Short mmCIF file of C-alpha atoms in Angstrom, two decimals:
data_model
loop_
_atom_site.label_atom_id
_atom_site.label_comp_id
_atom_site.label_asym_id
_atom_site.label_seq_id
_atom_site.Cartn_x
_atom_site.Cartn_y
_atom_site.Cartn_z
CA MET A 1 56.69 119.31 -167.13
CA PRO A 2 52.96 119.21 -167.82
CA LYS A 3 50.79 116.83 -165.87
CA TYR A 4 49.67 114.96 -168.94
CA GLY A 5 50.93 113.94 -172.32
CA ILE A 6 48.86 111.72 -174.56
CA LEU A 7 49.31 108.18 -175.84
CA VAL A 8 47.26 107.12 -178.85
CA ASP A 9 46.88 103.40 -179.45
CA VAL A 10 46.02 103.00 -183.12
CA SER A 11 45.42 99.26 -182.62
CA SER A 12 42.37 99.85 -180.43
CA CYS A 13 40.89 103.08 -181.83
CA LEU A 14 37.36 102.50 -183.11
CA GLY A 15 37.11 105.74 -185.03
CA CYS A 16 34.04 106.80 -183.01
CA LYS A 17 35.08 110.47 -182.95
CA SER A 18 34.13 111.00 -179.32
CA CYS A 19 37.59 112.56 -178.76
CA ALA A 20 37.06 115.07 -181.56
CA LEU A 21 33.59 115.84 -180.22
CA SER A 22 34.87 116.36 -176.67
CA CYS A 23 37.63 118.60 -177.98
CA LYS A 24 35.23 120.74 -179.96
CA TYR A 25 32.84 121.02 -177.04
CA GLU A 26 35.54 121.83 -174.50
CA ASN A 27 37.48 124.37 -176.54
CA ASN A 28 34.74 126.00 -178.63
CA VAL A 29 36.73 125.04 -181.68
CA PRO A 30 35.64 127.11 -184.69
CA ALA A 31 33.91 125.33 -187.55
CA GLY A 32 36.14 123.99 -190.30
CA VAL A 33 39.39 124.15 -188.34
CA PRO A 34 39.31 121.04 -186.11
CA TRP A 35 42.00 120.86 -183.46
CA LEU A 36 41.53 117.12 -183.45
CA LYS A 37 40.35 115.07 -186.38
CA VAL A 38 39.81 111.32 -186.65
CA GLU A 39 41.48 109.93 -189.74
CA ASP A 40 40.30 106.75 -191.45
CA GLU A 41 42.51 104.76 -193.76
CA VAL A 42 41.69 101.49 -195.47
CA LEU A 43 44.80 99.69 -196.62
CA SER A 44 45.38 96.40 -198.31
CA VAL A 45 47.80 94.39 -196.22
CA SER A 46 49.18 90.88 -196.72
CA LYS A 47 46.19 89.25 -195.04
CA GLY A 48 43.57 91.28 -196.90
CA VAL A 49 42.09 94.67 -196.17
CA GLN A 50 42.61 96.43 -192.91
CA ARG A 51 41.06 99.61 -191.58
CA PHE A 52 42.92 102.03 -189.37
CA SER A 53 41.35 104.89 -187.44
CA PHE A 54 43.24 107.33 -185.30
CA PRO A 55 42.83 110.88 -184.03
CA MET A 56 45.34 113.43 -185.34
CA GLY A 57 46.01 116.82 -183.77
CA CYS A 58 49.02 118.86 -182.72
CA LEU A 59 51.73 116.52 -181.42
CA HIS A 60 53.46 119.26 -179.40
CA CYS A 61 56.93 118.64 -180.83
CA GLY A 62 60.15 119.10 -178.90
CA GLU A 63 61.48 121.18 -181.80
CA PRO A 64 58.34 122.65 -183.34
CA SER A 65 58.73 123.82 -186.93
CA CYS A 66 55.72 126.13 -186.53
CA ALA A 67 57.40 128.05 -183.70
CA LYS A 68 60.64 128.17 -185.69
CA VAL A 69 59.09 129.76 -188.76
CA CYS A 70 56.60 132.12 -187.09
CA PRO A 71 57.88 135.59 -188.06
CA VAL A 72 56.15 137.37 -185.17
CA GLY A 73 56.82 134.93 -182.34
CA ALA A 74 53.16 134.01 -181.96
CA ILE A 75 53.95 130.31 -181.40
CA THR A 76 56.15 129.26 -178.52
CA LYS A 77 57.46 126.06 -176.98
CA GLU A 78 56.45 126.42 -173.34
CA THR A 79 58.45 125.17 -170.38
CA ASP A 80 55.64 122.71 -169.66
CA GLY A 81 56.43 121.00 -172.97
CA THR A 82 53.33 122.15 -174.83
CA VAL A 83 53.40 124.30 -177.97
CA GLN A 84 51.12 127.30 -177.60
CA ARG A 85 49.98 130.02 -179.95
CA ASN A 86 49.11 133.57 -179.09
CA PRO A 87 46.15 134.67 -181.24
CA GLU A 88 46.82 138.33 -180.44
CA LYS A 89 50.25 138.14 -182.04
CA CYS A 90 49.27 135.95 -185.01
CA VAL A 91 49.19 137.98 -188.25
CA GLY A 92 47.74 135.12 -190.29
CA CYS A 93 50.67 134.71 -192.70
CA LYS A 94 50.11 130.93 -192.91
CA TYR A 95 53.85 130.17 -192.70
CA CYS A 96 53.19 127.62 -189.92
CA LEU A 97 50.58 125.84 -192.04
CA SER A 98 53.14 124.62 -194.57
CA ALA A 99 55.91 124.19 -191.99
CA CYS A 100 54.12 121.67 -189.73
CA PRO A 101 55.27 118.20 -190.81
CA PHE A 102 51.95 116.75 -189.63
CA GLY A 103 49.71 119.40 -191.19
CA GLN A 104 48.13 120.24 -187.84
CA SER A 105 48.15 124.01 -188.11
CA ARG A 106 44.88 125.11 -189.66
CA PHE A 107 43.67 128.46 -190.92
CA ASP A 108 40.48 130.06 -189.66
CA ASN A 109 39.12 132.19 -192.49
CA LEU A 110 36.80 134.07 -190.15
CA THR A 111 39.46 135.31 -187.75
CA GLN A 112 42.28 135.16 -190.34
CA LYS A 113 44.46 133.37 -187.81
CA ALA A 114 46.06 129.94 -187.42
CA GLU A 115 44.43 127.44 -185.07
CA LYS A 116 45.67 124.35 -183.32
CA CYS A 117 45.33 122.13 -180.22
CA ASN A 118 46.63 123.60 -176.95
CA LEU A 119 46.61 120.29 -175.07
CA CYS A 120 43.75 121.63 -172.92
CA GLN A 121 45.95 124.14 -171.14
CA ASP A 122 43.08 125.39 -168.97
CA ARG A 123 42.00 121.89 -167.89
CA GLN A 124 45.59 120.92 -167.16
CA ALA A 125 46.00 124.04 -165.01
CA ARG A 126 43.07 122.73 -162.96
CA GLY A 127 44.74 119.33 -162.77
CA GLU A 128 42.33 117.74 -165.22
CA ALA A 129 43.27 115.52 -168.16
CA PRO A 130 42.82 116.81 -171.74
CA ALA A 131 39.16 116.59 -172.79
CA CYS A 132 39.86 114.29 -175.74
CA THR A 133 41.06 111.52 -173.43
CA VAL A 134 38.11 111.58 -171.02
CA ASN A 135 35.34 110.11 -173.16
CA CYS A 136 37.31 107.55 -175.16
CA PRO A 137 35.33 104.32 -174.70
CA VAL A 138 38.30 102.05 -175.34
CA LYS A 139 41.15 104.12 -173.86
CA ALA A 140 42.74 104.41 -177.28
CA ARG A 141 43.56 108.03 -176.47
CA MET A 142 44.96 108.14 -172.98
CA ALA A 143 46.26 110.89 -170.75
CA VAL A 144 49.62 109.76 -169.43
CA ALA A 145 52.22 111.61 -167.38
CA PRO A 146 55.13 112.25 -169.78
CA ASP A 147 57.63 110.34 -167.61
CA LYS A 148 55.31 107.33 -167.49
CA LEU A 149 54.70 107.32 -171.23
CA LYS A 150 57.36 104.79 -172.25
CA GLU A 151 56.33 102.40 -169.52
CA GLU A 152 52.66 102.59 -170.50
CA ALA A 153 53.57 102.18 -174.18
CA GLU A 154 55.52 99.00 -173.49
CA LYS A 155 52.69 97.56 -171.45
CA ARG A 156 50.30 98.24 -174.31
CA LEU A 157 52.68 96.94 -176.96
CA ALA A 158 52.98 93.65 -175.04
CA GLN A 159 49.17 93.32 -175.09
CA THR A 160 48.86 94.01 -178.81
CA LYS A 161 51.66 91.53 -179.46
CA LYS A 162 49.56 88.85 -177.76
CA LEU A 163 46.83 89.58 -180.29
CA GLY A 164 49.36 88.91 -183.04
CA LEU A 165 49.68 92.57 -184.04
CA ASN A 166 53.03 94.20 -184.66
CA TYR A 167 52.99 97.73 -183.32
CA THR A 168 55.70 100.20 -182.43
CA LEU A 169 56.04 103.46 -180.50
CA TYR A 170 56.25 106.75 -182.37
CA ASN A 171 57.08 109.63 -180.05
CA GLY A 172 58.61 112.12 -182.45
CA GLN A 173 62.20 110.90 -182.44
CA ASN A 174 62.80 113.06 -185.54
CA VAL A 175 61.17 116.26 -184.24
CA GLY A 176 62.79 116.43 -180.80
CA GLY A 177 60.25 114.18 -179.08
CA THR A 178 56.50 114.80 -178.91
CA GLN A 179 54.07 115.24 -176.02
CA VAL A 180 51.54 113.21 -177.99
CA ALA A 181 52.84 109.75 -178.83
CA TYR A 182 51.37 107.02 -181.03
CA LEU A 183 51.43 103.25 -181.13
CA VAL A 184 51.52 102.67 -184.86
CA PRO A 185 51.39 99.47 -186.96
CA GLU A 186 54.82 98.39 -188.06
CA GLY A 187 55.50 98.09 -191.78
CA VAL A 188 52.31 99.95 -192.69
CA SER A 189 52.59 103.45 -194.02
CA LEU A 190 49.61 105.54 -193.02
CA LYS A 191 49.31 108.58 -195.26
CA THR A 192 47.78 110.77 -192.57
CA GLY A 193 49.65 109.09 -189.70
CA PRO A 194 52.47 110.64 -187.71
CA GLN A 195 55.36 108.34 -188.63
CA GLY A 196 57.73 109.11 -191.49
CA LYS A 197 56.97 112.83 -191.47
CA GLU A 198 60.07 115.03 -191.46
CA ARG A 199 60.77 118.68 -190.81
CA SER A 200 61.31 120.32 -194.18
CA GLY A 201 64.89 121.29 -195.01
CA THR A 202 63.76 124.83 -195.81
CA VAL A 203 62.53 125.39 -192.25
CA GLY A 204 65.15 127.58 -190.61
CA VAL A 205 66.75 128.87 -193.81
CA TRP A 206 64.74 132.07 -193.61
CA GLN A 207 65.12 132.45 -189.86
CA ASP A 208 68.81 131.56 -189.48
CA VAL A 209 70.27 132.74 -192.78
CA ILE A 210 68.11 135.08 -194.83
CA LYS A 211 66.68 137.23 -192.05
CA PRO A 212 70.03 138.16 -190.42
CA VAL A 213 71.68 138.71 -193.81
CA ALA A 214 68.75 140.81 -195.04
CA LYS A 215 68.72 142.85 -191.83
CA ALA A 216 72.47 143.50 -192.05
CA GLY A 217 72.20 144.36 -195.76
CA LEU A 218 69.28 146.75 -195.34
CA GLY A 219 70.91 148.31 -192.28
CA GLY A 220 74.18 148.70 -194.18
CA VAL A 221 72.53 150.47 -197.10
CA VAL A 222 70.55 152.80 -194.81
CA GLY A 223 73.75 153.58 -192.90
CA ALA A 224 75.74 154.22 -196.09
CA VAL A 225 73.03 156.52 -197.43
CA ALA A 226 72.92 158.43 -194.14
CA ILE A 227 76.70 158.87 -194.09
CA ALA A 228 76.77 159.93 -197.74
CA GLY A 229 73.97 162.42 -197.09
CA VAL A 230 75.84 164.01 -194.17
CA LEU A 231 79.19 164.13 -196.00
CA ASN A 232 77.66 165.66 -199.11
CA ALA A 233 75.69 168.21 -197.12
CA ARG A 234 78.85 169.24 -195.27
CA LYS A 235 80.72 169.57 -198.55
CA LYS A 236 77.98 171.80 -199.92
CA GLU A 237 78.23 174.08 -196.90
CA GLU A 238 82.01 174.42 -197.36
CA ASN A 239 81.60 175.55 -200.95
CA MET B 1 67.94 178.61 -220.58
CA SER B 2 70.06 175.73 -221.59
CA GLN B 3 69.00 172.98 -223.96
CA ARG B 4 67.10 169.97 -222.65
CA VAL B 5 67.69 166.42 -223.85
CA GLN B 6 64.91 163.80 -223.90
CA ARG B 7 65.98 160.83 -221.73
CA PHE B 8 62.84 158.84 -220.86
CA ASN B 9 59.57 158.69 -222.76
CA LYS B 10 56.12 158.87 -221.18
CA THR B 11 55.61 155.09 -220.96
CA GLU B 12 58.92 154.61 -219.21
CA ARG B 13 58.14 157.38 -216.76
CA ILE B 14 54.65 156.17 -215.89
CA ALA B 15 55.89 152.58 -215.55
CA HIS B 16 58.72 153.77 -213.31
CA TRP B 17 56.44 155.67 -210.93
CA ALA B 18 53.77 152.97 -210.94
CA ASN B 19 56.44 150.45 -209.99
CA ALA B 20 57.77 152.82 -207.31
CA LEU B 21 54.30 153.39 -205.82
CA PHE B 22 53.24 149.75 -205.71
CA PHE B 23 56.63 148.50 -204.57
CA GLY B 24 56.65 151.11 -201.82
CA LEU B 25 53.22 150.05 -200.61
CA LEU B 26 54.17 146.38 -200.74
CA PHE B 27 57.52 146.93 -199.03
CA LEU B 28 56.02 148.87 -196.13
CA SER B 29 52.99 146.62 -195.66
CA GLY B 30 55.25 143.58 -196.00
CA MET B 31 57.56 144.85 -193.26
CA VAL B 32 54.56 144.98 -190.94
CA LEU B 33 53.68 141.36 -191.65
CA PHE B 34 57.17 140.09 -191.11
CA THR B 35 58.48 141.94 -188.09
CA GLY B 36 56.83 141.25 -184.79
CA GLY B 37 57.77 144.67 -183.40
CA ILE B 38 55.86 146.74 -185.96
CA ALA B 39 52.95 144.29 -185.98
CA SER B 40 52.39 144.51 -182.23
CA ALA B 41 52.80 148.31 -182.31
CA LEU B 42 50.07 148.60 -184.94
CA GLY B 43 47.72 146.18 -183.24
CA PRO B 44 45.29 143.77 -184.91
CA GLY B 45 43.50 146.50 -186.91
CA GLY B 46 46.75 147.81 -188.37
CA VAL B 47 47.86 144.31 -189.28
CA ALA B 48 44.57 143.58 -191.04
CA ILE B 49 44.84 146.80 -193.08
CA SER B 50 48.47 146.02 -193.97
CA LYS B 51 47.46 142.58 -195.19
CA LEU B 52 44.71 144.09 -197.31
CA ILE B 53 47.07 146.70 -198.78
CA HIS B 54 49.61 143.96 -199.53
CA ARG B 55 47.01 141.93 -201.42
CA ILE B 56 45.52 144.86 -203.32
CA ALA B 57 48.84 146.45 -204.32
CA ALA B 58 50.18 143.06 -205.45
CA VAL B 59 47.79 142.90 -208.41
CA PRO B 60 48.86 146.11 -210.20
CA PHE B 61 52.47 145.47 -209.13
CA ILE B 62 52.45 142.18 -211.04
CA LEU B 63 50.46 143.45 -214.03
CA VAL B 64 51.06 147.13 -214.73
CA VAL B 65 54.78 147.25 -215.47
CA PRO B 66 55.03 144.19 -217.74
CA VAL B 67 51.91 145.26 -219.64
CA MET B 68 53.28 148.76 -220.15
CA MET B 69 56.67 147.41 -221.14
CA PHE B 70 55.31 145.04 -223.74
CA PHE B 71 52.40 147.04 -225.09
CA GLY B 72 53.40 150.65 -224.39
CA THR B 73 56.57 151.33 -226.32
CA PRO B 74 58.12 147.87 -226.88
CA GLN B 75 60.88 149.47 -228.94
CA THR B 76 62.27 151.36 -225.92
CA THR B 77 61.84 148.25 -223.76
CA LYS B 78 63.96 146.34 -226.21
CA LEU B 79 66.64 149.03 -226.21
CA TRP B 80 66.56 149.17 -222.42
CA LEU B 81 67.01 145.41 -222.08
CA LYS B 82 69.80 145.45 -224.65
CA GLU B 83 71.51 148.21 -222.71
CA LEU B 84 71.28 146.28 -219.44
CA PHE B 85 73.21 143.37 -220.86
CA SER B 86 75.94 145.30 -222.62
CA TRP B 87 78.81 145.80 -220.25
CA GLY B 88 82.15 147.35 -221.22
CA LYS B 89 85.41 148.16 -219.47
CA GLU B 90 84.14 151.66 -218.73
CA ASP B 91 81.22 150.26 -216.74
CA PHE B 92 83.49 148.31 -214.41
CA ALA B 93 85.86 151.27 -214.07
CA TRP B 94 82.82 153.44 -213.25
CA LEU B 95 81.67 151.01 -210.54
CA SER B 96 85.07 150.84 -208.87
CA ARG B 97 85.28 154.64 -208.63
CA PHE B 98 81.66 155.34 -207.83
CA ALA B 99 81.92 154.57 -204.09
CA LYS B 100 84.19 157.58 -203.58
CA GLU B 101 81.81 159.88 -205.46
CA PHE B 102 78.88 158.53 -203.43
CA PHE B 103 80.49 159.64 -200.19
CA GLY B 104 81.30 163.11 -201.52
CA GLY B 105 84.78 162.57 -202.98
CA GLN B 106 86.02 164.18 -206.19
CA VAL B 107 86.58 161.61 -208.93
CA ASP B 108 86.62 161.46 -212.69
CA LEU B 109 84.02 158.91 -213.66
CA PRO B 110 84.51 157.22 -217.03
CA PRO B 111 81.95 158.14 -219.75
CA GLN B 112 78.64 156.24 -219.60
CA GLY B 113 75.68 155.46 -221.85
CA ARG B 114 72.07 156.45 -221.23
CA LEU B 115 72.21 154.40 -218.04
CA ASN B 116 75.37 154.26 -215.96
CA ALA B 117 76.66 150.98 -214.52
CA GLY B 118 74.90 151.56 -211.19
CA GLU B 119 71.59 152.26 -212.91
CA LYS B 120 72.03 149.09 -214.95
CA ILE B 121 72.55 147.06 -211.79
CA ASN B 122 69.52 148.74 -210.24
CA SER B 123 67.41 147.85 -213.28
CA LEU B 124 68.66 144.25 -213.38
CA LEU B 125 68.03 143.77 -209.67
CA GLY B 126 64.60 145.29 -210.19
CA ILE B 127 63.67 142.94 -213.01
CA VAL B 128 64.99 139.76 -211.37
CA GLY B 129 63.81 140.75 -207.89
CA CYS B 130 60.31 141.85 -208.91
CA GLY B 131 59.96 138.70 -211.04
CA LEU B 132 60.92 136.49 -208.09
CA LEU B 133 58.65 138.46 -205.76
CA SER B 134 55.71 138.07 -208.13
CA ILE B 135 56.19 134.33 -208.66
CA SER B 136 56.85 133.46 -205.02
CA GLY B 137 54.03 135.75 -203.95
CA LEU B 138 51.56 134.01 -206.24
CA ILE B 139 52.69 130.62 -204.88
CA MET B 140 52.01 131.83 -201.32
CA TRP B 141 48.70 133.38 -202.32
CA PHE B 142 47.41 130.30 -204.16
CA SER B 143 49.02 127.88 -201.73
CA ASN B 144 46.32 125.23 -202.25
CA TYR B 145 47.87 124.33 -205.58
CA PHE B 146 51.42 123.81 -204.35
CA SER B 147 53.29 121.36 -202.13
CA ALA B 148 54.41 122.37 -198.64
CA SER B 149 58.10 122.43 -199.58
CA THR B 150 57.42 124.66 -202.60
CA ILE B 151 55.48 127.08 -200.39
CA LEU B 152 58.22 127.11 -197.75
CA THR B 153 60.82 127.86 -200.44
CA ALA B 154 58.60 130.64 -201.76
CA TYR B 155 58.51 132.28 -198.31
CA ALA B 156 62.32 132.28 -198.18
CA ILE B 157 62.75 133.59 -201.74
CA HIS B 158 60.08 136.25 -201.27
CA ASP B 159 61.90 137.73 -198.32
CA LEU B 160 65.37 137.51 -199.80
CA ALA B 161 64.17 139.25 -202.96
CA ALA B 162 62.25 141.88 -200.98
CA ALA B 163 65.31 142.74 -198.89
CA THR B 164 67.61 142.89 -201.95
CA VAL B 165 65.31 145.07 -204.04
CA GLY B 166 64.45 147.14 -200.95
CA ALA B 167 68.14 147.85 -200.32
CA ALA B 168 68.71 148.75 -203.97
CA ILE B 169 65.73 151.11 -203.96
CA ILE B 170 66.81 152.89 -200.78
CA GLY B 171 70.15 153.64 -202.45
CA HIS B 172 68.41 154.52 -205.73
CA ALA B 173 65.95 156.89 -204.03
CA TYR B 174 68.74 158.69 -202.18
CA LEU B 175 70.73 159.18 -205.39
CA GLY B 176 67.73 160.46 -207.30
CA LEU B 177 66.25 162.69 -204.62
CA PHE B 178 69.09 164.00 -202.47
CA HIS B 179 72.53 163.26 -203.92
CA PRO B 180 74.01 166.58 -205.13
CA GLY B 181 75.72 165.05 -208.16
CA SER B 182 72.70 163.31 -209.59
CA LYS B 183 69.67 165.36 -208.56
CA GLU B 184 69.16 166.47 -212.15
CA ALA B 185 68.35 162.85 -213.02
CA LEU B 186 65.01 163.29 -211.22
CA ASN B 187 63.83 165.71 -213.93
CA GLY B 188 64.48 162.95 -216.44
CA MET B 189 61.88 160.87 -214.66
CA ILE B 190 59.42 163.75 -214.18
CA ASP B 191 59.20 165.59 -217.51
CA GLY B 192 61.49 163.20 -219.35
CA THR B 193 64.34 165.61 -220.05
CA VAL B 194 67.69 166.40 -218.50
CA SER B 195 69.90 169.47 -218.99
CA GLU B 196 72.48 169.34 -221.71
CA GLU B 197 75.27 169.86 -219.15
CA PHE B 198 74.08 166.93 -217.07
CA ALA B 199 73.79 164.70 -220.12
CA ARG B 200 77.25 165.65 -221.32
CA ALA B 201 78.89 165.24 -217.91
CA HIS B 202 77.11 162.10 -216.66
CA HIS B 203 76.11 160.18 -219.77
CA THR B 204 78.73 161.28 -222.25
CA ASN B 205 78.51 158.34 -224.64
CA TRP B 206 74.74 158.61 -224.86
CA TYR B 207 74.87 162.39 -225.29
CA LEU B 208 77.31 162.12 -228.20
CA GLU B 209 75.09 159.47 -229.78
CA GLN B 210 72.10 161.79 -229.55
CA ILE B 211 74.06 164.68 -231.10
CA ASN B 212 75.23 162.48 -233.97
CA LYS B 213 71.72 161.18 -234.60
CA HIS B 214 70.43 164.69 -234.60
CA SER B 215 73.02 166.03 -237.03
CA THR B 216 72.66 163.12 -239.46
CA ALA B 217 68.90 163.54 -239.37
CA LYS B 218 69.37 167.11 -240.52
#
């Protein structure tokens, strides 16, 4: 288990971008491929217009689609619960970009490799919380120990309820649970938000069906050709 | 010296070898991109070169053959396509007995046209497979214009088609280059002609057609 997961409270996020700034500063994130990005959505709700801001980055899924589709094993689900990529192995095929249900794998045109949040692996190894959580002025993005996450979420939900806001916990129920969880408004569909995103049905078809069949087929043909070559050569010698 | 019979014209031959060259380049460079073992053996530089080769070879692969087929000698293309879709009893009988011949057995194969049943299947797989590879490849290349699920489907189709055509071509290359019974066919793709004996023995129906045409022309 990692020391910290993250809880994002959409009801209190101001959209100030200090998390994205801290992330960029801490991780030397290349230009144009933010690991963390603050989304802004203005929606008309029953009481008028409401604005939602929230930071989006890798959610570190329990069953990550990106790791599933990566043909060279450059993305792995670690025992500490985080999803990590190995830039040395990445061949830049972009498969993970379309596989991520949340669109959080991004392509760096300079290095020709995929980029994403690593949940501040180095900081966590030193026992420090992820950089994005440190400078949040309103604790909308909080570092929370994964086993304390539900408890903290309920505490927060009770507070938002008092303000008359209906929020609910999204922690990746449909993607095997996520290390980064969100408190999201109920009955509001945020286009860039985490809820309602599903793993595509085509994820796994290549890996579990096509690749083994193709390997067996190609191997079979090569084997048949080799056998035929030997048999025919032997026949020629006999004659 | 025995008589030679014209089997493939210049356009067909050039298109065939262009397709072989570009497919070969794409197949090998594609294998690098999609198998972790080869990729890590080559290192980052090798991977980058493979990606570049894959992109560069893709352009003539998509363009050259269709352009030659439609603008080179469209008449032969038409005949070829017609041939691919005409299947008789003899073709199925040929297929069922071919396996034994392939592994060095002695069999009487039923008479065939200019292309035998196996060559027809190879051509059909080539057309369908290369078409699918081109379309799915373009979707992956210009991924900004397509939805995530379309792109994901394209990845799956691209690989399935590559493996199918790759398998067909490995068999095809063996038969053309090394198989004792069909080595003569290679000449048909180099200078366009095959020996009269080969034509009579392997493509009897076509050979008789040619003889008839020739005699009526006289």
